[in-house]
Amino acid sequence: MLQLLITGGPVIWLLSLFSLLGLTVASYKVWQLFGQLKLNDTAAPRAFKLLEEGRKPEALMLINGHQNPSAKALSRCLQLFSNKYLSLQQTRDEAYRGARLQAEQLSSHLRILEVIATLAPLLGLLGTVLGMIEAFRAMEAAGEHVNPAILSGGIWQALLTTAAGLIVAIPISVLHSWLERCTERQIQSIQNTIEYAFTLNSQTNSQVKGPAHSAAKEASELA
């Protein structure tokens, strides 16, 4: 490996740094999404089931302090519903503002992987071009006493950077696509959570207002 680094020159060194950076960022994102934020947790669906059964205190206990983005979005919605000083539109705006902050957290650092996956093949190609230039320059300097080994060795060293660029770019590109897809699915889940929370809240308010309106109408008729 050390010999390859020496042979490939600065381009190989830079690609090695890209590889290390990409693996570090990818490892951090996997830990963040599935360790810290617990994307695979089912707290929000379980809380919705409790809410549908009218067990709001138990639902709040289940999602209170939870790190899952959907659970946090649902918890924030329930807190906003309890604020009597906010209109329905203000409540919706605040819920989506919090969702945008969560989306920004979920997608953080993914651009680094995208840049590495884009630049690595280009750097490999640049190294190949520079290597070919050097090989032909050496062949020209040899004049009539051209040794085929000079050209073949130069081409081998030049193509090494292209291979290194592809070796770095392919796994980083796969990791970026997978992490981006996980993020997109979670953002969509947050949006669905907020919309369903508002739907359940509207249904609950209608059920509360219905009996109250009937009671008021009966009282007016008796009077």
PDB file of C-alpha atoms in Angstrom:
ATOM      1  CA  MET A   1       0.000   0.000   0.000  1.00  0.00           C
ATOM      2  CA  LEU A   2       2.852   2.370   0.842  1.00  0.00           C
ATOM      3  CA  GLN A   3       4.453   1.589  -2.500  1.00  0.00           C
ATOM      4  CA  LEU A   4       1.186   2.411  -4.284  1.00  0.00           C
ATOM      5  CA  LEU A   5       0.990   5.726  -2.458  1.00  0.00           C
ATOM      6  CA  ILE A   6       4.540   6.569  -3.475  1.00  0.00           C
ATOM      7  CA  THR A   7       3.990   5.450  -7.072  1.00  0.00           C
ATOM      8  CA  GLY A   8       0.670   7.236  -7.518  1.00  0.00           C
ATOM      9  CA  GLY A   9       1.939  10.556  -6.235  1.00  0.00           C
ATOM     10  CA  PRO A  10      -0.121  13.456  -4.863  1.00  0.00           C
ATOM     11  CA  VAL A  11      -3.336  12.369  -6.598  1.00  0.00           C
ATOM     12  CA  ILE A  12      -3.313   9.012  -4.794  1.00  0.00           C
ATOM     13  CA  TRP A  13      -2.617  10.763  -1.512  1.00  0.00           C
ATOM     14  CA  LEU A  14      -5.556  13.079  -2.047  1.00  0.00           C
ATOM     15  CA  LEU A  15      -7.821  10.169  -2.981  1.00  0.00           C
ATOM     16  CA  SER A  16      -6.724   8.369   0.188  1.00  0.00           C
ATOM     17  CA  LEU A  17      -7.762  11.411   2.214  1.00  0.00           C
ATOM     18  CA  PHE A  18     -11.096  11.473   0.360  1.00  0.00           C
ATOM     19  CA  SER A  19     -11.616   7.810   1.189  1.00  0.00           C
ATOM     20  CA  LEU A  20     -10.884   8.360   4.868  1.00  0.00           C
ATOM     21  CA  LEU A  21     -13.139  11.411   5.024  1.00  0.00           C
ATOM     22  CA  GLY A  22     -15.960   9.648   3.192  1.00  0.00           C
ATOM     23  CA  LEU A  23     -15.884   6.597   5.454  1.00  0.00           C
ATOM     24  CA  THR A  24     -15.782   8.834   8.534  1.00  0.00           C
ATOM     25  CA  VAL A  25     -18.785  10.880   7.419  1.00  0.00           C
ATOM     26  CA  ALA A  26     -20.727   7.764   6.372  1.00  0.00           C
ATOM     27  CA  SER A  27     -20.033   6.082   9.727  1.00  0.00           C
ATOM     28  CA  TYR A  28     -21.151   9.204  11.571  1.00  0.00           C
ATOM     29  CA  LYS A  29     -24.387   9.414   9.567  1.00  0.00           C
ATOM     30  CA  VAL A  30     -25.188   5.750  10.207  1.00  0.00           C
ATOM     31  CA  TRP A  31     -24.637   6.308  13.934  1.00  0.00           C
ATOM     32  CA  GLN A  32     -26.679   9.518  13.890  1.00  0.00           C
ATOM     33  CA  LEU A  33     -29.636   8.122  11.961  1.00  0.00           C
ATOM     34  CA  PHE A  34     -29.909   4.668  13.524  1.00  0.00           C
ATOM     35  CA  GLY A  35     -28.185   5.198  16.865  1.00  0.00           C
ATOM     36  CA  GLN A  36     -28.949   8.733  17.996  1.00  0.00           C
ATOM     37  CA  LEU A  37     -32.182   9.426  16.096  1.00  0.00           C
ATOM     38  CA  LYS A  38     -33.387   5.803  15.975  1.00  0.00           C
ATOM     39  CA  LEU A  39     -34.992   5.897  12.516  1.00  0.00           C
ATOM     40  CA  ASN A  40     -36.073   2.277  12.827  1.00  0.00           C
ATOM     41  CA  ASP A  41     -38.101   2.960  15.986  1.00  0.00           C
ATOM     42  CA  THR A  42     -41.891   2.526  15.920  1.00  0.00           C
ATOM     43  CA  ALA A  43     -42.796   4.930  18.738  1.00  0.00           C
ATOM     44  CA  ALA A  44     -44.872   7.256  16.545  1.00  0.00           C
ATOM     45  CA  PRO A  45     -47.164   4.551  15.085  1.00  0.00           C
ATOM     46  CA  ARG A  46     -47.721   3.106  18.568  1.00  0.00           C
ATOM     47  CA  ALA A  47     -48.514   6.572  19.920  1.00  0.00           C
ATOM     48  CA  PHE A  48     -51.037   7.128  17.115  1.00  0.00           C
ATOM     49  CA  LYS A  49     -52.755   3.873  18.028  1.00  0.00           C
ATOM     50  CA  LEU A  50     -53.089   5.064  21.616  1.00  0.00           C
ATOM     51  CA  LEU A  51     -54.428   8.425  20.431  1.00  0.00           C
ATOM     52  CA  GLU A  52     -57.006   6.700  18.251  1.00  0.00           C
ATOM     53  CA  GLU A  53     -58.163   4.825  21.343  1.00  0.00           C
ATOM     54  CA  GLY A  54     -58.448   8.085  23.291  1.00  0.00           C
ATOM     55  CA  ARG A  55     -55.451   7.325  25.529  1.00  0.00           C
ATOM     56  CA  LYS A  56     -53.653  10.639  25.090  1.00  0.00           C
ATOM     57  CA  PRO A  57     -51.727  10.618  28.418  1.00  0.00           C
ATOM     58  CA  GLU A  58     -50.230   7.227  27.600  1.00  0.00           C
ATOM     59  CA  ALA A  59     -49.328   8.399  24.095  1.00  0.00           C
ATOM     60  CA  LEU A  60     -47.577  11.457  25.514  1.00  0.00           C
ATOM     61  CA  MET A  61     -45.632   9.302  27.963  1.00  0.00           C
ATOM     62  CA  LEU A  62     -44.537   7.029  25.120  1.00  0.00           C
ATOM     63  CA  ILE A  63     -43.098   9.770  22.907  1.00  0.00           C
ATOM     64  CA  ASN A  64     -42.008  12.285  25.548  1.00  0.00           C
ATOM     65  CA  GLY A  65     -38.279  12.889  25.165  1.00  0.00           C
ATOM     66  CA  HIS A  66     -38.000  10.424  22.296  1.00  0.00           C
ATOM     67  CA  GLN A  67     -35.269  11.047  19.711  1.00  0.00           C
ATOM     68  CA  ASN A  68     -37.046   9.507  16.746  1.00  0.00           C
ATOM     69  CA  PRO A  69     -37.886  12.390  14.343  1.00  0.00           C
ATOM     70  CA  SER A  70     -41.482  11.284  13.758  1.00  0.00           C
ATOM     71  CA  ALA A  71     -42.050  10.852  17.486  1.00  0.00           C
ATOM     72  CA  LYS A  72     -40.562  14.301  18.154  1.00  0.00           C
ATOM     73  CA  ALA A  73     -42.794  15.826  15.479  1.00  0.00           C
ATOM     74  CA  LEU A  74     -45.884  14.196  17.012  1.00  0.00           C
ATOM     75  CA  SER A  75     -44.892  15.325  20.508  1.00  0.00           C
ATOM     76  CA  ARG A  76     -44.449  18.887  19.272  1.00  0.00           C
ATOM     77  CA  CYS A  77     -47.861  18.802  17.560  1.00  0.00           C
ATOM     78  CA  LEU A  78     -49.585  17.633  20.739  1.00  0.00           C
ATOM     79  CA  GLN A  79     -47.888  20.406  22.700  1.00  0.00           C
ATOM     80  CA  LEU A  80     -48.972  22.986  20.125  1.00  0.00           C
ATOM     81  CA  PHE A  81     -52.557  21.701  20.223  1.00  0.00           C
ATOM     82  CA  SER A  82     -52.600  22.435  23.966  1.00  0.00           C
ATOM     83  CA  ASN A  83     -51.665  26.067  23.369  1.00  0.00           C
ATOM     84  CA  LYS A  84     -54.955  27.942  23.288  1.00  0.00           C
ATOM     85  CA  TYR A  85     -53.324  31.187  22.169  1.00  0.00           C
ATOM     86  CA  LEU A  86     -52.383  29.846  18.732  1.00  0.00           C
ATOM     87  CA  SER A  87     -54.754  29.734  15.802  1.00  0.00           C
ATOM     88  CA  LEU A  88     -54.980  26.637  13.642  1.00  0.00           C
ATOM     89  CA  GLN A  89     -52.802  28.205  10.958  1.00  0.00           C
ATOM     90  CA  GLN A  90     -50.197  29.333  13.489  1.00  0.00           C
ATOM     91  CA  THR A  91     -50.139  25.859  14.968  1.00  0.00           C
ATOM     92  CA  ARG A  92     -49.603  24.336  11.539  1.00  0.00           C
ATOM     93  CA  ASP A  93     -46.851  26.843  10.714  1.00  0.00           C
ATOM     94  CA  GLU A  94     -45.004  26.079  13.940  1.00  0.00           C
ATOM     95  CA  ALA A  95     -45.306  22.334  13.375  1.00  0.00           C
ATOM     96  CA  TYR A  96     -43.824  22.591   9.895  1.00  0.00           C
ATOM     97  CA  ARG A  97     -41.107  24.968  11.069  1.00  0.00           C
ATOM     98  CA  GLY A  98     -39.962  22.316  13.515  1.00  0.00           C
ATOM     99  CA  ALA A  99     -40.171  19.721  10.737  1.00  0.00           C
ATOM    100  CA  ARG A 100     -37.871  21.798   8.528  1.00  0.00           C
ATOM    101  CA  LEU A 101     -35.305  21.949  11.327  1.00  0.00           C
ATOM    102  CA  GLN A 102     -35.488  18.172  11.684  1.00  0.00           C
ATOM    103  CA  ALA A 103     -35.071  17.722   7.929  1.00  0.00           C
ATOM    104  CA  GLU A 104     -31.959  19.898   8.013  1.00  0.00           C
ATOM    105  CA  GLN A 105     -30.520  17.766  10.796  1.00  0.00           C
ATOM    106  CA  LEU A 106     -31.272  14.555   8.931  1.00  0.00           C
ATOM    107  CA  SER A 107     -29.635  15.706   5.704  1.00  0.00           C
ATOM    108  CA  SER A 108     -26.568  17.282   7.318  1.00  0.00           C
ATOM    109  CA  HIS A 109     -23.138  16.207   5.948  1.00  0.00           C
ATOM    110  CA  LEU A 110     -24.650  14.273   3.048  1.00  0.00           C
ATOM    111  CA  ARG A 111     -23.319  16.896   0.630  1.00  0.00           C
ATOM    112  CA  ILE A 112     -19.777  15.915   1.632  1.00  0.00           C
ATOM    113  CA  LEU A 113     -20.363  12.365   0.398  1.00  0.00           C
ATOM    114  CA  GLU A 114     -21.892  13.675  -2.809  1.00  0.00           C
ATOM    115  CA  VAL A 115     -18.875  15.899  -3.492  1.00  0.00           C
ATOM    116  CA  ILE A 116     -16.421  13.058  -2.826  1.00  0.00           C
ATOM    117  CA  ALA A 117     -18.330  10.681  -5.110  1.00  0.00           C
ATOM    118  CA  THR A 118     -18.246  13.326  -7.849  1.00  0.00           C
ATOM    119  CA  LEU A 119     -14.647  14.481  -7.505  1.00  0.00           C
ATOM    120  CA  ALA A 120     -12.900  11.132  -6.943  1.00  0.00           C
ATOM    121  CA  PRO A 121     -13.255   9.858 -10.564  1.00  0.00           C
ATOM    122  CA  LEU A 122     -12.265  13.278 -11.896  1.00  0.00           C
ATOM    123  CA  LEU A 123      -9.150  13.319  -9.748  1.00  0.00           C
ATOM    124  CA  GLY A 124      -8.327   9.804 -10.923  1.00  0.00           C
ATOM    125  CA  LEU A 125      -8.676  10.917 -14.535  1.00  0.00           C
ATOM    126  CA  LEU A 126      -6.521  13.964 -13.857  1.00  0.00           C
ATOM    127  CA  GLY A 127      -3.825  11.735 -12.393  1.00  0.00           C
ATOM    128  CA  THR A 128      -3.982   9.510 -15.471  1.00  0.00           C
ATOM    129  CA  VAL A 129      -3.590  12.459 -17.829  1.00  0.00           C
ATOM    130  CA  LEU A 130      -0.656  13.818 -15.854  1.00  0.00           C
ATOM    131  CA  GLY A 131       0.915  10.370 -15.767  1.00  0.00           C
ATOM    132  CA  MET A 132       0.552   9.948 -19.518  1.00  0.00           C
ATOM    133  CA  ILE A 133       2.103  13.354 -20.098  1.00  0.00           C
ATOM    134  CA  GLU A 134       5.047  12.374 -17.936  1.00  0.00           C
ATOM    135  CA  ALA A 135       5.428   9.029 -19.706  1.00  0.00           C
ATOM    136  CA  PHE A 136       5.515  10.578 -23.172  1.00  0.00           C
ATOM    137  CA  ARG A 137       7.862  13.308 -21.958  1.00  0.00           C
ATOM    138  CA  ALA A 138      10.271  10.647 -20.717  1.00  0.00           C
ATOM    139  CA  MET A 139       9.976   8.794 -24.011  1.00  0.00           C
ATOM    140  CA  GLU A 140      10.721  11.978 -25.923  1.00  0.00           C
ATOM    141  CA  ALA A 141      13.759  12.666 -23.743  1.00  0.00           C
ATOM    142  CA  ALA A 142      15.116   9.182 -24.502  1.00  0.00           C
ATOM    143  CA  GLY A 143      15.247  10.047 -28.206  1.00  0.00           C
ATOM    144  CA  GLU A 144      16.237   7.152 -30.440  1.00  0.00           C
ATOM    145  CA  HIS A 145      17.077   4.938 -27.471  1.00  0.00           C
ATOM    146  CA  VAL A 146      13.468   4.421 -26.447  1.00  0.00           C
ATOM    147  CA  ASN A 147      12.881   1.645 -23.955  1.00  0.00           C
ATOM    148  CA  PRO A 148       9.353   0.221 -24.158  1.00  0.00           C
ATOM    149  CA  ALA A 149       9.513  -0.315 -20.408  1.00  0.00           C
ATOM    150  CA  ILE A 150       9.569   3.446 -19.909  1.00  0.00           C
ATOM    151  CA  LEU A 151       6.265   3.882 -21.737  1.00  0.00           C
ATOM    152  CA  SER A 152       4.563   0.818 -20.259  1.00  0.00           C
ATOM    153  CA  GLY A 153       5.678   1.726 -16.745  1.00  0.00           C
ATOM    154  CA  GLY A 154       4.421   5.270 -17.157  1.00  0.00           C
ATOM    155  CA  ILE A 155       1.061   4.090 -18.467  1.00  0.00           C
ATOM    156  CA  TRP A 156       0.705   1.641 -15.569  1.00  0.00           C
ATOM    157  CA  GLN A 157       1.370   4.376 -13.039  1.00  0.00           C
ATOM    158  CA  ALA A 158      -1.041   6.696 -14.841  1.00  0.00           C
ATOM    159  CA  LEU A 159      -3.905   4.184 -14.920  1.00  0.00           C
ATOM    160  CA  LEU A 160      -3.378   3.500 -11.238  1.00  0.00           C
ATOM    161  CA  THR A 161      -4.958   6.835 -10.341  1.00  0.00           C
ATOM    162  CA  THR A 162      -8.056   6.134 -12.449  1.00  0.00           C
ATOM    163  CA  ALA A 163      -8.549   2.814 -10.686  1.00  0.00           C
ATOM    164  CA  ALA A 164      -8.044   4.467  -7.300  1.00  0.00           C
ATOM    165  CA  GLY A 165     -10.585   7.165  -8.143  1.00  0.00           C
ATOM    166  CA  LEU A 166     -13.198   4.581  -9.081  1.00  0.00           C
ATOM    167  CA  ILE A 167     -12.443   2.478  -5.997  1.00  0.00           C
ATOM    168  CA  VAL A 168     -13.113   5.519  -3.827  1.00  0.00           C
ATOM    169  CA  ALA A 169     -16.123   6.842  -5.756  1.00  0.00           C
ATOM    170  CA  ILE A 170     -18.186   3.662  -6.148  1.00  0.00           C
ATOM    171  CA  PRO A 171     -18.686   2.710  -2.455  1.00  0.00           C
ATOM    172  CA  ILE A 172     -19.051   6.353  -1.398  1.00  0.00           C
ATOM    173  CA  SER A 173     -21.696   6.858  -4.085  1.00  0.00           C
ATOM    174  CA  VAL A 174     -23.593   3.768  -2.906  1.00  0.00           C
ATOM    175  CA  LEU A 175     -23.446   4.904   0.723  1.00  0.00           C
ATOM    176  CA  HIS A 176     -24.599   8.402  -0.227  1.00  0.00           C
ATOM    177  CA  SER A 177     -27.565   7.075  -2.211  1.00  0.00           C
ATOM    178  CA  TRP A 178     -28.620   4.759   0.624  1.00  0.00           C
ATOM    179  CA  LEU A 179     -28.313   7.419   3.330  1.00  0.00           C
ATOM    180  CA  GLU A 180     -30.097   9.975   1.147  1.00  0.00           C
ATOM    181  CA  ARG A 181     -32.952   7.546   0.575  1.00  0.00           C
ATOM    182  CA  CYS A 182     -33.221   6.859   4.322  1.00  0.00           C
ATOM    183  CA  THR A 183     -33.353  10.594   4.936  1.00  0.00           C
ATOM    184  CA  GLU A 184     -36.008  11.188   2.284  1.00  0.00           C
ATOM    185  CA  ARG A 185     -38.205   8.424   3.699  1.00  0.00           C
ATOM    186  CA  GLN A 186     -37.903   9.845   7.205  1.00  0.00           C
ATOM    187  CA  ILE A 187     -38.737  13.378   6.054  1.00  0.00           C
ATOM    188  CA  GLN A 188     -41.817  11.992   4.306  1.00  0.00           C
ATOM    189  CA  SER A 189     -42.711  10.130   7.503  1.00  0.00           C
ATOM    190  CA  ILE A 190     -42.442  13.375   9.500  1.00  0.00           C
ATOM    191  CA  GLN A 191     -44.780  15.112   7.054  1.00  0.00           C
ATOM    192  CA  ASN A 192     -47.293  12.256   7.242  1.00  0.00           C
ATOM    193  CA  THR A 193     -47.071  12.327  11.040  1.00  0.00           C
ATOM    194  CA  ILE A 194     -47.896  16.038  11.180  1.00  0.00           C
ATOM    195  CA  GLU A 195     -50.781  15.739   8.727  1.00  0.00           C
ATOM    196  CA  TYR A 196     -52.329  12.770  10.564  1.00  0.00           C
ATOM    197  CA  ALA A 197     -51.890  14.534  13.908  1.00  0.00           C
ATOM    198  CA  PHE A 198     -53.897  17.493  12.602  1.00  0.00           C
ATOM    199  CA  THR A 199     -56.540  15.133  11.236  1.00  0.00           C
ATOM    200  CA  LEU A 200     -56.913  13.360  14.584  1.00  0.00           C
ATOM    201  CA  ASN A 201     -57.043  16.704  16.388  1.00  0.00           C
ATOM    202  CA  SER A 202     -59.833  17.920  14.083  1.00  0.00           C
ATOM    203  CA  GLN A 203     -61.799  14.722  14.663  1.00  0.00           C
ATOM    204  CA  THR A 204     -61.370  15.023  18.428  1.00  0.00           C
ATOM    205  CA  ASN A 205     -62.526  18.647  18.425  1.00  0.00           C
ATOM    206  CA  SER A 206     -65.555  17.734  16.330  1.00  0.00           C
ATOM    207  CA  GLN A 207     -66.499  14.954  18.734  1.00  0.00           C
ATOM    208  CA  VAL A 208     -66.155  17.307  21.696  1.00  0.00           C
ATOM    209  CA  LYS A 209     -68.101  20.108  20.086  1.00  0.00           C
ATOM    210  CA  GLY A 210     -70.842  17.770  18.885  1.00  0.00           C
ATOM    211  CA  PRO A 211     -72.216  16.733  22.302  1.00  0.00           C
ATOM    212  CA  ALA A 212     -71.676  20.259  23.660  1.00  0.00           C
ATOM    213  CA  HIS A 213     -73.663  21.769  20.817  1.00  0.00           C
ATOM    214  CA  SER A 214     -76.464  19.224  21.307  1.00  0.00           C
ATOM    215  CA  ALA A 215     -76.612  19.954  25.028  1.00  0.00           C
ATOM    216  CA  ALA A 216     -76.771  23.688  24.397  1.00  0.00           C
ATOM    217  CA  LYS A 217     -79.537  23.223  21.845  1.00  0.00           C
ATOM    218  CA  GLU A 218     -81.600  21.088  24.258  1.00  0.00           C
ATOM    219  CA  ALA A 219     -81.122  23.650  27.009  1.00  0.00           C
ATOM    220  CA  SER A 220     -82.314  26.467  24.720  1.00  0.00           C
ATOM    221  CA  GLU A 221     -85.360  24.461  23.693  1.00  0.00           C
ATOM    222  CA  LEU A 222     -86.266  23.782  27.343  1.00  0.00           C
ATOM    223  CA  ALA A 223     -85.899  27.458  28.158  1.00  0.00           C
TER     224      ALA A 223
END
